[in-house]
Structure formats: C-alpha cells, structure tokens
Amino acid sequence: MSNLYGDFNQKIDYVFKIVLIGDSAVGKSQLLARFSRNEFSLDSKATIGVEFQTKTIVIDHKTVKAQIWDTAGQERYRAVTSAYYRGAVGAMLVYDMTKRQSFDHIARWLEELRGHADKNIVIMLIGNKSDLGTLRAVPTEDAKEFAQRENLFFMETSALEATNVETAFITVLTEIYRIVSKKALTANEEAESGKSALLKGTKIVVPGQEPESEGSKYSCCRSS
Amino acid sequence: MRIDFLQSANLANGRRIGGSVAATDPRPSLVGKESNFSDICATDLSLLGLEKGPRDKQHENYGLCCPETMMSNSTNNSNSNSSHREDDRKESNSTLTGVDSRFNQTLRNVQGLLKGRSFPGKVLITRRSDPISDSGLRSPDIDRSFSDKDAGTSEQLDDSVVDEIQSNSKTNSSSTVNKSRSLTVNTESTSKESQKSTMGARATDSARLTKFTKALSGSTVILEKMRELAWSGVPSYLRPTVWRLLLGYAPPNSDRREGVLRRKRVEYLDCVAQYYDVPDTERTDEEVTMLRQIAVDCPRTVPDVSFFQQAEVQKSLERILYTWAIRHPASGYVQGINDLATPFLVVFLSEYLEGSVDNWSISDLPLEKISNIEADCYWCLSKLLDGMQDHYTFAQPGIQRLVFKLKELVRRIDEPVSRHMEEQGLEFLQFAFRWFNCLLIREIPFNLVTRLWDTYLAEGDALPDFLVYIFASFLLTWSDKLQKLDFQEMVMFLQHLPTQNWTHLELEMVLSRAYMWHTMFNSSPSHLAS
C-alpha cells in the first residue's frame, strides 16, 4: 500500500474535506461538476440536502484527495447541511456576481461557517458566473475588500467557461496542505481492520484541532 | 407480482405456503393470512429470498423477463395484452428519429444562445426524450382501444395466474403467451412465464380494468376497495379520477363530486388572486424571498423532460407552489416540493393531452382547462403534504425520524450491509434525506413515478411509515454491490443510483418486497424490537 507509483490503489497522502456553501442557484453544484469531472450541465436540478464528489490531485509530490460536500442553498436546509461543516478544513463560499443579494448574504454564511467548522478552516470567497460580465451586480472591488477584511481568499470564476475553477480549488487545497504539513505532525498508527487498503493507513493529528469523532472518521487530515 | 414472489418461495419450499396465496389480488390475499405468513417468514427467511443466495437467484429469475428479451419478439405478439410494454417500446423506436432531431434542435438552440463562446470540457444536456415508454402517459384513447381489443384474447388474467400457482399446470391462455415468447425464452417453468406476463401488463390487464370500472361506477366509491385495487397500479386513463378520490379531494359520493370539484377550483382561483396576483410591494420580505426561491426552482424542475421547460407550465407550477407555501406558513416552500407537484401535473394533464408527454404543448389547452388542472394539482399536493407536515418544517424532524426508522429496519433485514455501512462511517442521512424529501422522484426515471405514486396514494395516511419499507427495499436492491464499496464510493453510488434503464419490472420488485417486509415486521413487532 505504500507503493507510490504502483497499481490501481493509488497511495493517498491526505484526505481534505471541503464544503461548498452559498445561496440557491449561484452555481455551487456546477463549480463542483467542473472541478471534479470537467463537466457543465445546462439543466441541473436544485441540490437537496448534500451531494458528494471527490477529486484527487498532486501537491508537492503528495497525493491529496479532496472530499467535497456540495450543500443545498435554501435556508431551510441549513439545519441539515451545517452538520457537514464539522471536520471540514476548507470551504468555498459562493455568490452569483449577477445577483447582489447572494453577495449580501455572504456575511451570514460566513458566520454560520465559523460557528460550525474548525477554527483553522481555509475559506475561499467565489464570485461565480463571470461569463455573464454584462450583468455584473457585484463589483470586484467590493468582494475583494470584503475578502481582505475577513481574511478570505477571493476569486471570480465561471463554471460554464471553466475560468478559474480549478485554480480556486487548488489554491484552497494547497493552502490546507501548507498548513497541515507545516505543523508538527504526530503520526500514529491506526489499528484498523478495514478491508480497504485504500483507506488504511496513518492518521495525522494536527495539534490544535479537535480529534475527529465517530461520524467523520473518513474526513479530513488523514493519510493512507 | 407479490404472488410471484411468494410463488418462488413456494417452489423452493415444497409448497409449504401454497394454500395461503389463493386470491386474485395479492394484497388482500395476504391480509387474511397475516399471522400464518409471518410465522413462515420467521422461520424460513431464506426460502423467501431474504438471505443472500436465494435473493440473488430471484434477481436472476426476474432477469429473465428483461426488456431486451421481450423486445426481440415484439412483432409476434402485438395483439397480446402482455405485449403492452413492447408496444411502448416500438412507439419509442419509431419516434427515435424525431427524438434525435428534437435533441439536435435543442442543442442548436443552446449553441445559438451561447454563440461565440467556446466551452472547455463536456457540456451536458440531458436528452429530453427518454421517458416515452410510460403506460402512465399514454393517451386515453390508446388505452381504451387497447383494452377493448384485448378483452378475451390471449391475455393473462390475474385469476389464471393464481390458478397456475395452485395447479402449476399450463392453461390455455398461458400457452398462447408462451408460444409468442418461446422464440427467445426457454420456458423453464410455467410459473416464470406467468410472472412475466403479470408484471408486464398489470395495470392494463382487462380483469383489473373491469374491477376498477365497477368500483368507480357505483353511486358511492368504497375507498377501501379502491385502495386495494390501486395499490398494484392504476390504469393510466383512470388515474386522474382514482387519485382525486384516494387523496380525499373528490368525494366518494358521485352525486356530490362535480359540485365539490367546481367549488374547490373556484376557491383555488380566489387564492391565486388573493396571494399570487399581487404586486411585490404588498408582500412581506419573507414572501418575496419565498417567491424568488420558487421562481429559481421552477425552471430546474424535472429539467430532463422538455414539457416542463414550457414557460406556461413553469408559471402554473409557480402559482401552485406559492399559493401552497403561503397557506402553509409552518413550513413554507421547501426545495423538493416542486418535484412533488410534477406527478399531479402530468396526470391531470393526461386527461386532455394525448400521446407522449414529450409531445405535449400546454398552449393547446384553453385557459379554463389549465386553471382546472392547476387547481386539482394544488389540492392534491395539499392533501398529500397534509400527511407529512413535519417533513418540511424547521430542521425537518419528520424526515429525520423516518431516516432513523429506515436505518433500524435495514439493520433488521440485512445485518451484513448495515454493519458494512456503519463500519465505513456512512450515515443514512447522507443519501436517504433526498429520498424522503422528494419521495424518490429524483431516484427513478420520471416515467415510472406515476406508477410508484399509485401505491403511495393507496397507502393514504399510512404512507410515511410505508415509505420506510419501500426505501429499505429500494436500498437493498444493491445490497451485494454496497458491501463491496468503501465510504466514498458508497456515497457517490447512492447519490447516483443506476436506475436510468429501470422499467416497471424493477419497480414492482421493490414494491412487492416492501409489502412483504411490511407484512412481516408490522404484524410481528418483535422482529423489530429484538
């Protein structure tokens, strides 16, 4: 299983859990489809509850698997979706740059996120639908300013044209990787009898973060 | 179908339960023998296909009736009732060219729309044409002539199937069917043949049609009887009438029916005028937000069926949903309720629009008809949701409760898969939430939804509890597969289940197994409590 170059069971060094949040119909699911499968669907349905995708990338010669949870945008679902913030080490906070209101709500989303997620979570503010430039309702400067004030990364993207989508996700993943690998890592062998060689391995505990508990044992900060 | 299931057990079991299966309709037939049945189930789970091995075999049996086999000899039995689905398929074949050109047209339109841009990667447009082969969406005329023509010919009646189960001998009717099929299918046993034809043609079976017609013809419809009949599928041209009755929207008393419907339709129009047809300035902030949310979701409702892309259809949907939301402030509009309105729209429109839903144009209808249909949808949606109010209130406790029950039930029925899911850290909420929220509409092809809803509506008040059994049965369709997957694979698999090519056969399988488990566990609560 430690054969880096071999076989079908690719060695995974890190698994990072990321959440996608923001108002309804800003393009969260499409950003995810673009990043994970390089697809864009013109007739997608509203997300109910949460949906899930993964994507494996290489950072600094390490294999990083992103486990991305895409959440429903409607307020009514927050009670259900906020449960998924736990254990997330990254978040994409998305608004629609042609809908001012979706940007105005960002502060509330951020509050929600900071209330439920880990303190060290890496957050990227995303203004999606940059292909609809003529309909822009949120000036880049407004968003930039907000991001600086709140200490967030910021990027304008188009899931349709695949502009900046990969860059945005990889920026977040790289930053998470940087934080995780910089910190003193205490590796402890996990006694696990699981059948899957893929998921078997060493657990990396990041000091200062709460230890993972039952429900999220396959989420972040875990190498195999 | 449920008989078929028992029948397999019966064969494996040396006719141990043979005596208990003698009735025309599978559902009532079991009711009288509940205790007997559950006793047997308690001791002979494996014989009923509840354990891995035998259940796999059952799947193989059903595999024999696969559509491919039936399609290949479709030309030979166009007169047979059991070829209903083949007819559908032929229909879909013949429209395939048209479908392609429509698809290409859509593609061109979209390309025109996005002119001058180039898109990297794949741009996905779902083919807006697959759900043609639904008996539920056939025009009334086709169905009627179909049944007339077939009465008394080579069809398989329920009764004859039962006869076969008991005598295990070939009857005339079955041999006719056998002949027409023997080209591709080895007639391993008569029982399999009868299974096949019952499942293929249940809803339009003329004996059932007669029963439905009779049940509807009296001055007062006996709802209990109607529920029993409807549980196994309603003939498509009777579906609007039957659904209105089952939901308690139309009164059982035929003298009062027209009057009540007329009054209710006027009442709906008044509601729309009062709540929907007002300027935004007269709405509260919450109402504006809600309307905006509904307006965002209507274009995203069943986007893979082109009919729902018509502007007037989306406006109708918007009026229905907004009016419902305003009148149900405890929950308001919740995403997913838009999906729940669609079966009603399709069914009530089928009274006026002929042919496949893909060729429907709502502008063919006069405004008055549209408003009547809309009203019926509104009231039926209201009735349906009355039974599950707390599914959509804050934190959706009703759904959480049912997801928990589902987890418990799956643990009782299939311990290995349950243990595997737990070991992998998979939460039922991660996949079953959407199932309950949208009542499985998102998980199966749209053309099967109306048939599924026949059973839902027949369950009436008992529906929420019965959903747990249906969903357990649905989930465990992939029991073996799931046990080979790790956490990530399982979540993705369960969120994108491979049901695209499902036909009524797979759905009937899910429903009958749900019924069987319900009978077992409900009449013997100790199974669940142990």
mmCIF file with all atom_site columns, C-alpha atoms in Angstrom, chain A residues 24-25 34 38-54 65 67 69 72 74 76-77 79-80 84 101 131 160-162 195 198-199 215 217-218, chain B residues 110 117 119-126 128 292-293 296-297 300 303 331 333-336 392-393 395-396 423-424 430 433-434 437-438 442 486-488 491-492 495-496:
data_model
loop_
_atom_site.group_PDB
_atom_site.id
_atom_site.type_symbol
_atom_site.label_atom_id
_atom_site.label_alt_id
_atom_site.label_comp_id
_atom_site.label_asym_id
_atom_site.label_entity_id
_atom_site.label_seq_id
_atom_site.pdbx_PDB_ins_code
_atom_site.Cartn_x
_atom_site.Cartn_y
_atom_site.Cartn_z
_atom_site.occupancy
_atom_site.B_iso_or_equiv
_atom_site.pdbx_formal_charge
_atom_site.auth_seq_id
_atom_site.auth_comp_id
_atom_site.auth_asym_id
_atom_site.auth_atom_id
_atom_site.pdbx_PDB_model_num
ATOM 1  C CA . SER A 1 24  ? -29.528 28.909 -4.013  1.00 0.00 ? 24  SER A CA 1
ATOM 2  C CA . ALA A 1 25  ? -28.693 28.868 -7.723  1.00 0.00 ? 25  ALA A CA 1
ATOM 3  C CA . ARG A 1 34  ? -16.491 21.394 -13.395 1.00 0.00 ? 34  ARG A CA 1
ATOM 4  C CA . ASN A 1 38  ? -14.801 18.812 -16.044 1.00 0.00 ? 38  ASN A CA 1
ATOM 5  C CA . GLU A 1 39  ? -18.500 18.908 -16.858 1.00 0.00 ? 39  GLU A CA 1
ATOM 6  C CA . PHE A 1 40  ? -21.126 21.588 -17.050 1.00 0.00 ? 40  PHE A CA 1
ATOM 7  C CA . SER A 1 41  ? -24.818 20.779 -17.147 1.00 0.00 ? 41  SER A CA 1
ATOM 8  C CA . LEU A 1 42  ? -27.323 23.171 -18.639 1.00 0.00 ? 42  LEU A CA 1
ATOM 9  C CA . ASP A 1 43  ? -30.301 21.527 -16.993 1.00 0.00 ? 43  ASP A CA 1
ATOM 10 C CA . SER A 1 44  ? -29.322 20.691 -13.471 1.00 0.00 ? 44  SER A CA 1
ATOM 11 C CA . LYS A 1 45  ? -31.718 20.307 -10.559 1.00 0.00 ? 45  LYS A CA 1
ATOM 12 C CA . ALA A 1 46  ? -31.634 22.063 -7.219  1.00 0.00 ? 46  ALA A CA 1
ATOM 13 C CA . THR A 1 47  ? -29.481 20.209 -4.704  1.00 0.00 ? 47  THR A CA 1
ATOM 14 C CA . ILE A 1 48  ? -31.476 18.599 -1.921  1.00 0.00 ? 48  ILE A CA 1
ATOM 15 C CA . GLY A 1 49  ? -29.570 18.148 1.340   1.00 0.00 ? 49  GLY A CA 1
ATOM 16 C CA . VAL A 1 50  ? -25.981 17.415 0.359   1.00 0.00 ? 50  VAL A CA 1
ATOM 17 C CA . GLU A 1 51  ? -24.197 15.885 -2.596  1.00 0.00 ? 51  GLU A CA 1
ATOM 18 C CA . PHE A 1 52  ? -20.732 14.489 -2.693  1.00 0.00 ? 52  PHE A CA 1
ATOM 19 C CA . GLN A 1 53  ? -17.787 14.266 -5.085  1.00 0.00 ? 53  GLN A CA 1
ATOM 20 C CA . THR A 1 54  ? -14.096 13.588 -4.802  1.00 0.00 ? 54  THR A CA 1
ATOM 21 C CA . LYS A 1 65  ? -7.814  13.632 -2.168  1.00 0.00 ? 65  LYS A CA 1
ATOM 22 C CA . GLN A 1 67  ? -13.776 15.113 -0.454  1.00 0.00 ? 67  GLN A CA 1
ATOM 23 C CA . TRP A 1 69  ? -19.641 18.221 0.055   1.00 0.00 ? 69  TRP A CA 1
ATOM 24 C CA . ALA A 1 72  ? -28.387 22.907 -0.724  1.00 0.00 ? 72  ALA A CA 1
ATOM 25 C CA . GLN A 1 74  ? -32.108 27.173 0.704   1.00 0.00 ? 74  GLN A CA 1
ATOM 26 C CA . ARG A 1 76  ? -34.497 25.633 5.392   1.00 0.00 ? 76  ARG A CA 1
ATOM 27 C CA . TYR A 1 77  ? -31.749 23.101 4.764   1.00 0.00 ? 77  TYR A CA 1
ATOM 28 C CA . ALA A 1 79  ? -30.030 22.623 9.954   1.00 0.00 ? 79  ALA A CA 1
ATOM 29 C CA . VAL A 1 80  ? -29.271 19.573 7.851   1.00 0.00 ? 80  VAL A CA 1
ATOM 30 C CA . TYR A 1 84  ? -21.458 18.678 7.261   1.00 0.00 ? 84  TYR A CA 1
ATOM 31 C CA . GLN A 1 101 ? -28.401 39.622 -2.793  1.00 0.00 ? 101 GLN A CA 1
ATOM 32 C CA . ASP A 1 131 ? -19.147 34.753 -18.125 1.00 0.00 ? 131 ASP A CA 1
ATOM 33 C CA . LEU A 1 160 ? -19.565 27.442 -17.605 1.00 0.00 ? 160 LEU A CA 1
ATOM 34 C CA . GLU A 1 161 ? -16.345 28.608 -19.231 1.00 0.00 ? 161 GLU A CA 1
ATOM 35 C CA . ALA A 1 162 ? -14.119 26.813 -16.735 1.00 0.00 ? 162 ALA A CA 1
ATOM 36 C CA . LYS A 1 195 ? -10.808 -4.254 4.161   1.00 0.00 ? 195 LYS A CA 1
ATOM 37 C CA . LEU A 1 198 ? -7.000  2.484  0.133   1.00 0.00 ? 198 LEU A CA 1
ATOM 38 C CA . LEU A 1 199 ? -8.278  3.874  3.358   1.00 0.00 ? 199 LEU A CA 1
ATOM 39 C CA . GLY A 1 215 ? -19.201 10.312 12.227  1.00 0.00 ? 215 GLY A CA 1
ATOM 40 C CA . LYS A 1 217 ? -13.732 9.393  10.613  1.00 0.00 ? 217 LYS A CA 1
ATOM 41 C CA . TYR A 1 218 ? -13.192 9.441  6.915   1.00 0.00 ? 218 TYR A CA 1
ATOM 42 C CA . VAL B 2 110 ? -28.419 26.342 -26.837 1.00 0.00 ? 110 VAL B CA 1
ATOM 43 C CA . ARG B 2 117 ? -18.243 31.225 -26.702 1.00 0.00 ? 117 ARG B CA 1
ATOM 44 C CA . PHE B 2 119 ? -16.622 25.758 -23.575 1.00 0.00 ? 119 PHE B CA 1
ATOM 45 C CA . PRO B 2 120 ? -13.947 23.517 -22.320 1.00 0.00 ? 120 PRO B CA 1
ATOM 46 C CA . GLY B 2 121 ? -14.784 20.025 -21.211 1.00 0.00 ? 121 GLY B CA 1
ATOM 47 C CA . LYS B 2 122 ? -18.158 18.421 -21.586 1.00 0.00 ? 122 LYS B CA 1
ATOM 48 C CA . VAL B 2 123 ? -21.350 20.380 -21.830 1.00 0.00 ? 123 VAL B CA 1
ATOM 49 C CA . LEU B 2 124 ? -24.197 18.178 -20.734 1.00 0.00 ? 124 LEU B CA 1
ATOM 50 C CA . ILE B 2 125 ? -27.707 18.377 -21.985 1.00 0.00 ? 125 ILE B CA 1
ATOM 51 C CA . THR B 2 126 ? -29.911 15.557 -20.941 1.00 0.00 ? 126 THR B CA 1
ATOM 52 C CA . ARG B 2 128 ? -35.220 15.305 -23.218 1.00 0.00 ? 128 ARG B CA 1
ATOM 53 C CA . ARG B 2 292 ? -37.916 34.264 -5.561  1.00 0.00 ? 292 ARG B CA 1
ATOM 54 C CA . GLN B 2 293 ? -36.850 30.820 -4.400  1.00 0.00 ? 293 GLN B CA 1
ATOM 55 C CA . VAL B 2 296 ? -35.487 29.954 -9.236  1.00 0.00 ? 296 VAL B CA 1
ATOM 56 C CA . ASP B 2 297 ? -36.563 26.345 -8.778  1.00 0.00 ? 297 ASP B CA 1
ATOM 57 C CA . ARG B 2 300 ? -34.955 23.492 -12.552 1.00 0.00 ? 300 ARG B CA 1
ATOM 58 C CA . PRO B 2 303 ? -35.338 19.621 -16.479 1.00 0.00 ? 303 PRO B CA 1
ATOM 59 C CA . SER B 2 331 ? -43.147 25.028 6.546   1.00 0.00 ? 331 SER B CA 1
ATOM 60 C CA . TYR B 2 333 ? -41.889 26.404 0.386   1.00 0.00 ? 333 TYR B CA 1
ATOM 61 C CA . VAL B 2 334 ? -39.044 23.920 0.708   1.00 0.00 ? 334 VAL B CA 1
ATOM 62 C CA . GLN B 2 335 ? -36.945 22.854 -2.258  1.00 0.00 ? 335 GLN B CA 1
ATOM 63 C CA . GLY B 2 336 ? -38.119 19.468 -3.396  1.00 0.00 ? 336 GLY B CA 1
ATOM 64 C CA . TYR B 2 392 ? -40.763 20.366 5.780   1.00 0.00 ? 392 TYR B CA 1
ATOM 65 C CA . THR B 2 393 ? -40.843 22.405 8.976   1.00 0.00 ? 393 THR B CA 1
ATOM 66 C CA . ALA B 2 395 ? -34.927 21.053 10.767  1.00 0.00 ? 395 ALA B CA 1
ATOM 67 C CA . GLN B 2 396 ? -37.355 18.697 9.024   1.00 0.00 ? 396 GLN B CA 1
ATOM 68 C CA . GLU B 2 423 ? -18.043 0.443  9.610   1.00 0.00 ? 423 GLU B CA 1
ATOM 69 C CA . GLN B 2 424 ? -17.471 2.759  6.699   1.00 0.00 ? 424 GLN B CA 1
ATOM 70 C CA . GLN B 2 430 ? -26.254 11.290 3.530   1.00 0.00 ? 430 GLN B CA 1
ATOM 71 C CA . PHE B 2 433 ? -32.611 12.531 3.052   1.00 0.00 ? 433 PHE B CA 1
ATOM 72 C CA . ARG B 2 434 ? -33.307 13.316 -0.581  1.00 0.00 ? 434 ARG B CA 1
ATOM 73 C CA . ASN B 2 437 ? -37.652 14.854 0.748   1.00 0.00 ? 437 ASN B CA 1
ATOM 74 C CA . CYS B 2 438 ? -38.600 14.179 -2.875  1.00 0.00 ? 438 CYS B CA 1
ATOM 75 C CA . ARG B 2 442 ? -35.168 12.076 -8.147  1.00 0.00 ? 442 ARG B CA 1
ATOM 76 C CA . ASP B 2 486 ? -15.905 1.975  0.618   1.00 0.00 ? 486 ASP B CA 1
ATOM 77 C CA . PHE B 2 487 ? -17.335 5.113  2.143   1.00 0.00 ? 487 PHE B CA 1
ATOM 78 C CA . GLN B 2 488 ? -16.713 7.471  -0.743  1.00 0.00 ? 488 GLN B CA 1
ATOM 79 C CA . VAL B 2 491 ? -21.984 7.895  -1.048  1.00 0.00 ? 491 VAL B CA 1
ATOM 80 C CA . MET B 2 492 ? -21.454 8.528  -4.734  1.00 0.00 ? 492 MET B CA 1
ATOM 81 C CA . GLN B 2 495 ? -26.482 9.568  -4.774  1.00 0.00 ? 495 GLN B CA 1
ATOM 82 C CA . HIS B 2 496 ? -26.399 8.468  -8.414  1.00 0.00 ? 496 HIS B CA 1
#
